[in-house]
XYZ file of C-alpha atoms in Angstrom:
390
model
C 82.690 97.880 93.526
C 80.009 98.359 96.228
C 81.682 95.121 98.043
C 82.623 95.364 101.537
C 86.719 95.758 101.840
C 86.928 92.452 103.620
C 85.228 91.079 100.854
C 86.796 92.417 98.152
C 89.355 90.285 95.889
C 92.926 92.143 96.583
C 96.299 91.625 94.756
C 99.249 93.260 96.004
C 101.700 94.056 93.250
C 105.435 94.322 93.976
C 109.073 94.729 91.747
C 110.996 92.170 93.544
C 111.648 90.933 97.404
C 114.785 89.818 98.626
C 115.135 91.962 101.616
C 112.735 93.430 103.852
C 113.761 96.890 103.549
C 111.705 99.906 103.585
C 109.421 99.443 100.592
C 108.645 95.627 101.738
C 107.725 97.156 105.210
C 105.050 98.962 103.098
C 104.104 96.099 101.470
C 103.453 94.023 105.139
C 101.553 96.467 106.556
C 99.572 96.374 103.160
C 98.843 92.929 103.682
C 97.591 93.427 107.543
C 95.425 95.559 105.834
C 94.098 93.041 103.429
C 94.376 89.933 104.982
C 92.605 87.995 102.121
C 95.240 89.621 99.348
C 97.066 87.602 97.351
C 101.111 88.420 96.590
C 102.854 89.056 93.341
C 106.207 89.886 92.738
C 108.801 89.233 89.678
C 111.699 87.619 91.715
C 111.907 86.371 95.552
C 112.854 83.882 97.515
C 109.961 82.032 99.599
C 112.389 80.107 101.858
C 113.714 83.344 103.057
C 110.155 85.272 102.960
C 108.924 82.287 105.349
C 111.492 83.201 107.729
C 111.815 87.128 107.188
C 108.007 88.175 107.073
C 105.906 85.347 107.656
C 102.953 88.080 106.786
C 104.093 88.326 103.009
C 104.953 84.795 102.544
C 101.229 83.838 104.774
C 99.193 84.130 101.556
C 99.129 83.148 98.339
C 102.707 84.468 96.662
C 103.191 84.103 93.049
C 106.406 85.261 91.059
C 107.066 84.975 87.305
C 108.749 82.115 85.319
C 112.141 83.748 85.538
C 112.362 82.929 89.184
C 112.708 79.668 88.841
C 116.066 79.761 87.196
C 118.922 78.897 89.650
C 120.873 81.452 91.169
C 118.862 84.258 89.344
C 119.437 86.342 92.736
C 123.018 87.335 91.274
C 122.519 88.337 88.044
C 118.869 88.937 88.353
C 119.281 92.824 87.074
C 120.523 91.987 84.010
C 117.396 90.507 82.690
C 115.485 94.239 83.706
C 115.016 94.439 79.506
C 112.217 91.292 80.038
C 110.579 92.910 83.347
C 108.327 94.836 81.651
C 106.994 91.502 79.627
C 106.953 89.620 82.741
C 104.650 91.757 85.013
C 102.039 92.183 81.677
C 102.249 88.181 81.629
C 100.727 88.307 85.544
C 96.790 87.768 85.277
C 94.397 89.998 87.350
C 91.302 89.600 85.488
C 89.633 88.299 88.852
C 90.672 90.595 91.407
C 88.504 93.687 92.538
C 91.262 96.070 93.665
C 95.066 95.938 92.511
C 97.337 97.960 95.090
C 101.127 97.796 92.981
C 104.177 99.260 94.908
C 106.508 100.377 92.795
C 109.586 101.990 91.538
C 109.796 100.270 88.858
C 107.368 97.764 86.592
C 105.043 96.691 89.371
C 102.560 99.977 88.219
C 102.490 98.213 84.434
C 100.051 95.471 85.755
C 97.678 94.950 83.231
C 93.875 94.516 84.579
C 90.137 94.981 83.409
C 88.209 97.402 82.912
C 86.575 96.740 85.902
C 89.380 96.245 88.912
C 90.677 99.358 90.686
C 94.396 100.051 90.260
C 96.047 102.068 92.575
C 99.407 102.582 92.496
C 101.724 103.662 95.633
C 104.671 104.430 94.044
C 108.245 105.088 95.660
C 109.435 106.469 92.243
C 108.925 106.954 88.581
C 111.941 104.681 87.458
C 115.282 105.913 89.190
C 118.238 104.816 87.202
C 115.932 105.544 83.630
C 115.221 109.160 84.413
C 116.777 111.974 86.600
C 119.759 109.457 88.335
C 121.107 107.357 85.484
C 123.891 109.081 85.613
C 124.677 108.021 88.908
C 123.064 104.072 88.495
C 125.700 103.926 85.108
C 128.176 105.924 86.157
C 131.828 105.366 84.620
C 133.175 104.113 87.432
C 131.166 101.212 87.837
C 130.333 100.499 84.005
C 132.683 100.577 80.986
C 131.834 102.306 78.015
C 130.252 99.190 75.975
C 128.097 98.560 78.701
C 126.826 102.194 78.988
C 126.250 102.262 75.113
C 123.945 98.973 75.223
C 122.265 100.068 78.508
C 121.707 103.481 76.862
C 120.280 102.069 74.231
C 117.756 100.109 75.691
C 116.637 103.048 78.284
C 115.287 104.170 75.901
C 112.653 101.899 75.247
C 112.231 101.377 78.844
C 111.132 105.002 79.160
C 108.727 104.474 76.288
C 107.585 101.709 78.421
C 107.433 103.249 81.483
C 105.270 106.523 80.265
C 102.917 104.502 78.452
C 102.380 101.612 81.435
C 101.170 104.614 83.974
C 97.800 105.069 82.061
C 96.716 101.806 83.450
C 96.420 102.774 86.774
C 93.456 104.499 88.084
C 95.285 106.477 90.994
C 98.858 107.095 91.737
C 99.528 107.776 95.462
C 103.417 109.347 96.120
C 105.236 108.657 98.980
C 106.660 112.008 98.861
C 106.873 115.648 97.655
C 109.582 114.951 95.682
C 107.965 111.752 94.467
C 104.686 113.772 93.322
C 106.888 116.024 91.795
C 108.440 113.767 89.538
C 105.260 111.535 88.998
C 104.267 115.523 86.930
C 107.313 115.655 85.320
C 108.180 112.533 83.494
C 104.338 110.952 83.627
C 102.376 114.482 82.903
C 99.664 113.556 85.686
C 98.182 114.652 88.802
C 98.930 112.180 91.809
C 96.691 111.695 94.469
C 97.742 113.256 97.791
C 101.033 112.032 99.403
C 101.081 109.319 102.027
C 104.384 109.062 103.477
C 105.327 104.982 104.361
C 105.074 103.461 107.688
C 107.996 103.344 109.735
C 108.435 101.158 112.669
C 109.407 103.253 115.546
C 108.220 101.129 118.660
C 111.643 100.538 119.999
C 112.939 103.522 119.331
C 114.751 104.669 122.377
C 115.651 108.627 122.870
C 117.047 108.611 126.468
C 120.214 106.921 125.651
C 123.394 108.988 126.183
C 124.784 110.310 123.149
C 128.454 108.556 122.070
C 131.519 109.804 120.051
C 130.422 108.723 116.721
C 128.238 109.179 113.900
C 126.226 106.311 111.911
C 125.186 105.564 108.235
C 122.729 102.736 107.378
C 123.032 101.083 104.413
C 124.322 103.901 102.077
C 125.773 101.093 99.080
C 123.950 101.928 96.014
C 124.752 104.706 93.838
C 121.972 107.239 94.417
C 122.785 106.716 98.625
C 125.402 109.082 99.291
C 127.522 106.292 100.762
C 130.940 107.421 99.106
C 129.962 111.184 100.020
C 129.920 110.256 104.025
C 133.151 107.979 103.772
C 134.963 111.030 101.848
C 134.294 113.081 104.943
C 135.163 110.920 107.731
C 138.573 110.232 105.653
C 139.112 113.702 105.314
C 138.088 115.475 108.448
C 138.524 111.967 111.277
C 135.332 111.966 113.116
C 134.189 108.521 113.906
C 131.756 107.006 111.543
C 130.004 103.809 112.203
C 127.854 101.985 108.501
C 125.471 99.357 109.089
C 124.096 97.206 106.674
C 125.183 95.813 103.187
C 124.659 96.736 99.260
C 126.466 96.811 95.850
C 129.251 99.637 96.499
C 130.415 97.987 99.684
C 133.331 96.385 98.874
C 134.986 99.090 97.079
C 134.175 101.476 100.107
C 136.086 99.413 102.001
C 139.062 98.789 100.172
C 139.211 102.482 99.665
C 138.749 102.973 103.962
C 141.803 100.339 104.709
C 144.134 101.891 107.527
C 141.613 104.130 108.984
C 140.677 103.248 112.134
C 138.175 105.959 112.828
C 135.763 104.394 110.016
C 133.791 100.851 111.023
C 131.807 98.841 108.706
C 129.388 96.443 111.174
C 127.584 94.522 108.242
C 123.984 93.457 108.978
C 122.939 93.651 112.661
C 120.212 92.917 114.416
C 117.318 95.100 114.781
C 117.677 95.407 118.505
C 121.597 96.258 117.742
C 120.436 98.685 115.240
C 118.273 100.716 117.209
C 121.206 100.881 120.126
C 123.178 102.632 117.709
C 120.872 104.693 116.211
C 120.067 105.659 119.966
C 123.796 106.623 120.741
C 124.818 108.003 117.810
C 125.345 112.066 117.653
C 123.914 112.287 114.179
C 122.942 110.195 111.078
C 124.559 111.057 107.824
C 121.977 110.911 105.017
C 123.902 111.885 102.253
C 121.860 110.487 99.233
C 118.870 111.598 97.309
C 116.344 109.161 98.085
C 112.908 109.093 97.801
C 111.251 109.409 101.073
C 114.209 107.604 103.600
C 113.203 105.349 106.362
C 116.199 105.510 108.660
C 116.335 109.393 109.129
C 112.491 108.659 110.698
C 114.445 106.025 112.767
C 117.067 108.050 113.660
C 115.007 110.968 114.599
C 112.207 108.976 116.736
C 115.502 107.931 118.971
C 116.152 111.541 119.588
C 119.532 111.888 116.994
C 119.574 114.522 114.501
C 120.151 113.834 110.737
C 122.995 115.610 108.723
C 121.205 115.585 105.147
C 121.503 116.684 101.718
C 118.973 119.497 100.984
C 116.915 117.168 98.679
C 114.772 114.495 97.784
C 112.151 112.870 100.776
C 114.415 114.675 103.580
C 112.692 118.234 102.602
C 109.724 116.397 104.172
C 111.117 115.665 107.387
C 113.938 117.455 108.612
C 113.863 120.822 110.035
C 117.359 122.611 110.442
C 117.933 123.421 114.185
C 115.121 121.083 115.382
C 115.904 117.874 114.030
C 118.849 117.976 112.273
C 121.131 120.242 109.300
C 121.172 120.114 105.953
C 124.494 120.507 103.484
C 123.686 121.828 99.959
C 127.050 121.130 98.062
C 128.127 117.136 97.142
C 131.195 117.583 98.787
C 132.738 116.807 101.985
C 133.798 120.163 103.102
C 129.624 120.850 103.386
C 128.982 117.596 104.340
C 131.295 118.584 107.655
C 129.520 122.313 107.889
C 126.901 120.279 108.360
C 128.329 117.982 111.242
C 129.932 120.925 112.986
C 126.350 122.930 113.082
C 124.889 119.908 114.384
C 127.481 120.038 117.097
C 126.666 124.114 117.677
C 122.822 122.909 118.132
C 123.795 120.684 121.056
C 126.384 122.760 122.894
C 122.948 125.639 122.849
C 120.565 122.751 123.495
C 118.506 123.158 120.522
C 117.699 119.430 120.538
C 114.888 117.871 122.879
C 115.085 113.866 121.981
C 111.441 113.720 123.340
C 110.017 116.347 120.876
C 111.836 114.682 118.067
C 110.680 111.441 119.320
C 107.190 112.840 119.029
C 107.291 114.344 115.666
C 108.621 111.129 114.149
C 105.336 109.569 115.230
C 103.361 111.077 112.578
C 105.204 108.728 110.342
C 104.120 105.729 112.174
C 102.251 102.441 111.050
C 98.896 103.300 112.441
C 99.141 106.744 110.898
C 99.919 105.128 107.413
C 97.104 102.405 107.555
C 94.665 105.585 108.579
C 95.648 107.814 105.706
C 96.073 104.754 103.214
C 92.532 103.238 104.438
C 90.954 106.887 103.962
C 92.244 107.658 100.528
C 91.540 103.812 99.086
C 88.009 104.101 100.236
C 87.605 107.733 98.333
C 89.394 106.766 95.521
C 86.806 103.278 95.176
C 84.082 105.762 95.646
C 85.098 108.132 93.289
C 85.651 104.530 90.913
C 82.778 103.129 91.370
C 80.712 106.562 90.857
C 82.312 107.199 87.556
C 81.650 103.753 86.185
C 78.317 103.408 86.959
C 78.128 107.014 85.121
C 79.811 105.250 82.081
C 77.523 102.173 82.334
C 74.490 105.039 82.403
C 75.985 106.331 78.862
């Protein structure tokens, strides 16, 4: 693989893309940074990929079979049993370099012995290892469904283990990542590269309002029920933005109080003005890395997080924020009130926190990523010609 990078033949490998949330961000500035890559994903919709991210949809994009079946948006996570036979049916027998991003089946790509997989991986498989309990909780599934979705986890996991030993390199997005990658896969990763986050309109001079914000906390592993608990209990203002599968029953269960508003999607010019007036963010999940507590901090508000997951990487108590270590809202609002003890002392300077969330910015990601890809071809191309030698 002594090709130039321009001229090598790229595919970039993702789950599915329906949104552009985080993880498709990644997967944009991936293809600035291989122009001549082709696209591959399970599920999407091109109409709305035109529209959303005209970079993704401006190359060749190819899905599987399954996508063409109508409506397959809504029930599209009850075929994940056939995901792993779908991405093995994608052929990359031509390409030089495979980059998948993945959390869960995009890493299983099968290629040849001589293309260059590297995986950049937002998670070993959430809902099949440490949070299944909270993906299949009770209160979302009844008990026939948990005993057939038990059932096949565990040949998902099989799946899952076994699928990592195709690719070459495994690149974590963050500390916590790695440290599952060693746990559940029983390999080294390569060095962590947190994801780009876009923090060019961040603004930190705006005058801090009465409330605090939440964006997009709807899925079970978000913390989304922990922050509403709170606000009902304790009355501070609490503003969510953004959409997801747990929304509806948060807000049945918030009818008749006033001091919590759900504003749905808004723009990203809307969402920035919030994020710049709001006192703090409530992070209350366990996520992998976390792209709005970046956000958040680069416009100068603190972060109110739970003392896990991708926020250990990020958020410093006292500079940036305050972390809660019990999953209940009486911490969640020790939290809050030690947030409001930093600002009556003046602990927080917006432009130093605007600063530090710089180092998580695009140009810093397409630095690092550019840096390790190259060693990790080297180190590639070094060891096959070694083989080729024996």
């Amino acid at each position: 693989m002594s090709k130039d990078r321009r001229d090598l033949k790229v595919a970039i490998v993702h789950d599915w893309i329906y949104k552009i949330g985080g993880g498709e961000k990644c997967v944009e500035t991936l293809c600035e940074m291989f122009p001549q890559s082709d696209f591959f994903a399970l599920f999407g919709d091109i109409k709305y990929l035109r529209k959303a991210s005209p970079v993704i949809a401006g190359r060749k994009v190819t899905f599987s079979p399954l996508n063409r079946i109508p409506f397959l948006r809504k029930f599209y996570r009850y075929t994940y049993f056939l995901w792993p036979l779908l991405i093995e049916n994608f052929d990359f027998r031509d390409y030089d370099l495979v980059i998948s991003t993945s959390s869960c089946v995009a890493k299983g790509a099968i290629t040849s012995i001589d293309t260059l997989h590297i995986c950049y991986m937002f998670s070993p498989m959430r809902y099949a290892w440490d949070q299944s309990k909270e993906y299949f909780d009770s209160k979302y599934f009844n008990w026939w469904k948990r005993k057939i979705i038990t059932w096949f986890l565990h040949f998902i996991r099989m799946w899952d283990v076994t699928s990592t030993d195709r690719i070459d390199y495994i690149i974590p997005i963050s500390n916590m990542v790695a440290k599952r990658i060693r746990k559940y896969y029983r390999r080294e990763p390569a060095p962590v590269i947190a994801p780009p986050v876009y923090i060019e309109h961040a603004d930190y001079q705006k005058k801090k309002e009465d409330f605090y914000i939440a964006i997009a906390p709807f899925e079970p592993n978000k913390g989304g029920e922990l922050a509403v608990g709170a606000a009902m209990k304790y009355g501070f203002n609490l503003k969510i933005i953004g959409t997801g599968s747990l929304k509806r029953k948060l807000e049945k269960r918030v009818r008749g109080f006033k001091n919590i508003e759900f504003l749905n999607q808004v723009s990203e010019e809307m969402k920035w003005d919030y994020l710049a007036r709001a006192k703090c963010l409530l992070f209350c999940g366990v996520e992998d890395f976390g792209i709005a507590p970046i956000e958040a901090i680069a416009s100068g508000t603190p972060v109110v997080a739970y003392k896990g997951g991708g926020a250990l990487d990020y958020v410093i108590d006292g500079f940036n924020g305050s972390f809660f270590v019990e999953k209940n809202s009486e911490a969640v609002k020790e939290a809050i009130d030690r947030v409001e003890v930093y600002y009556s002392k003046n602990r927080f300077s917006t432009k130093k926190m605007n600063e530090y969330a710089k180092r998580f910015s695009k140009e810093r990601f397409k630095k690092e990523f550019t840096e390790v890809s190259r060693k990790l071809m080297y180190i590639s191309e070094q060891n096959s010609n070694h083989l080729s030698k024996n």
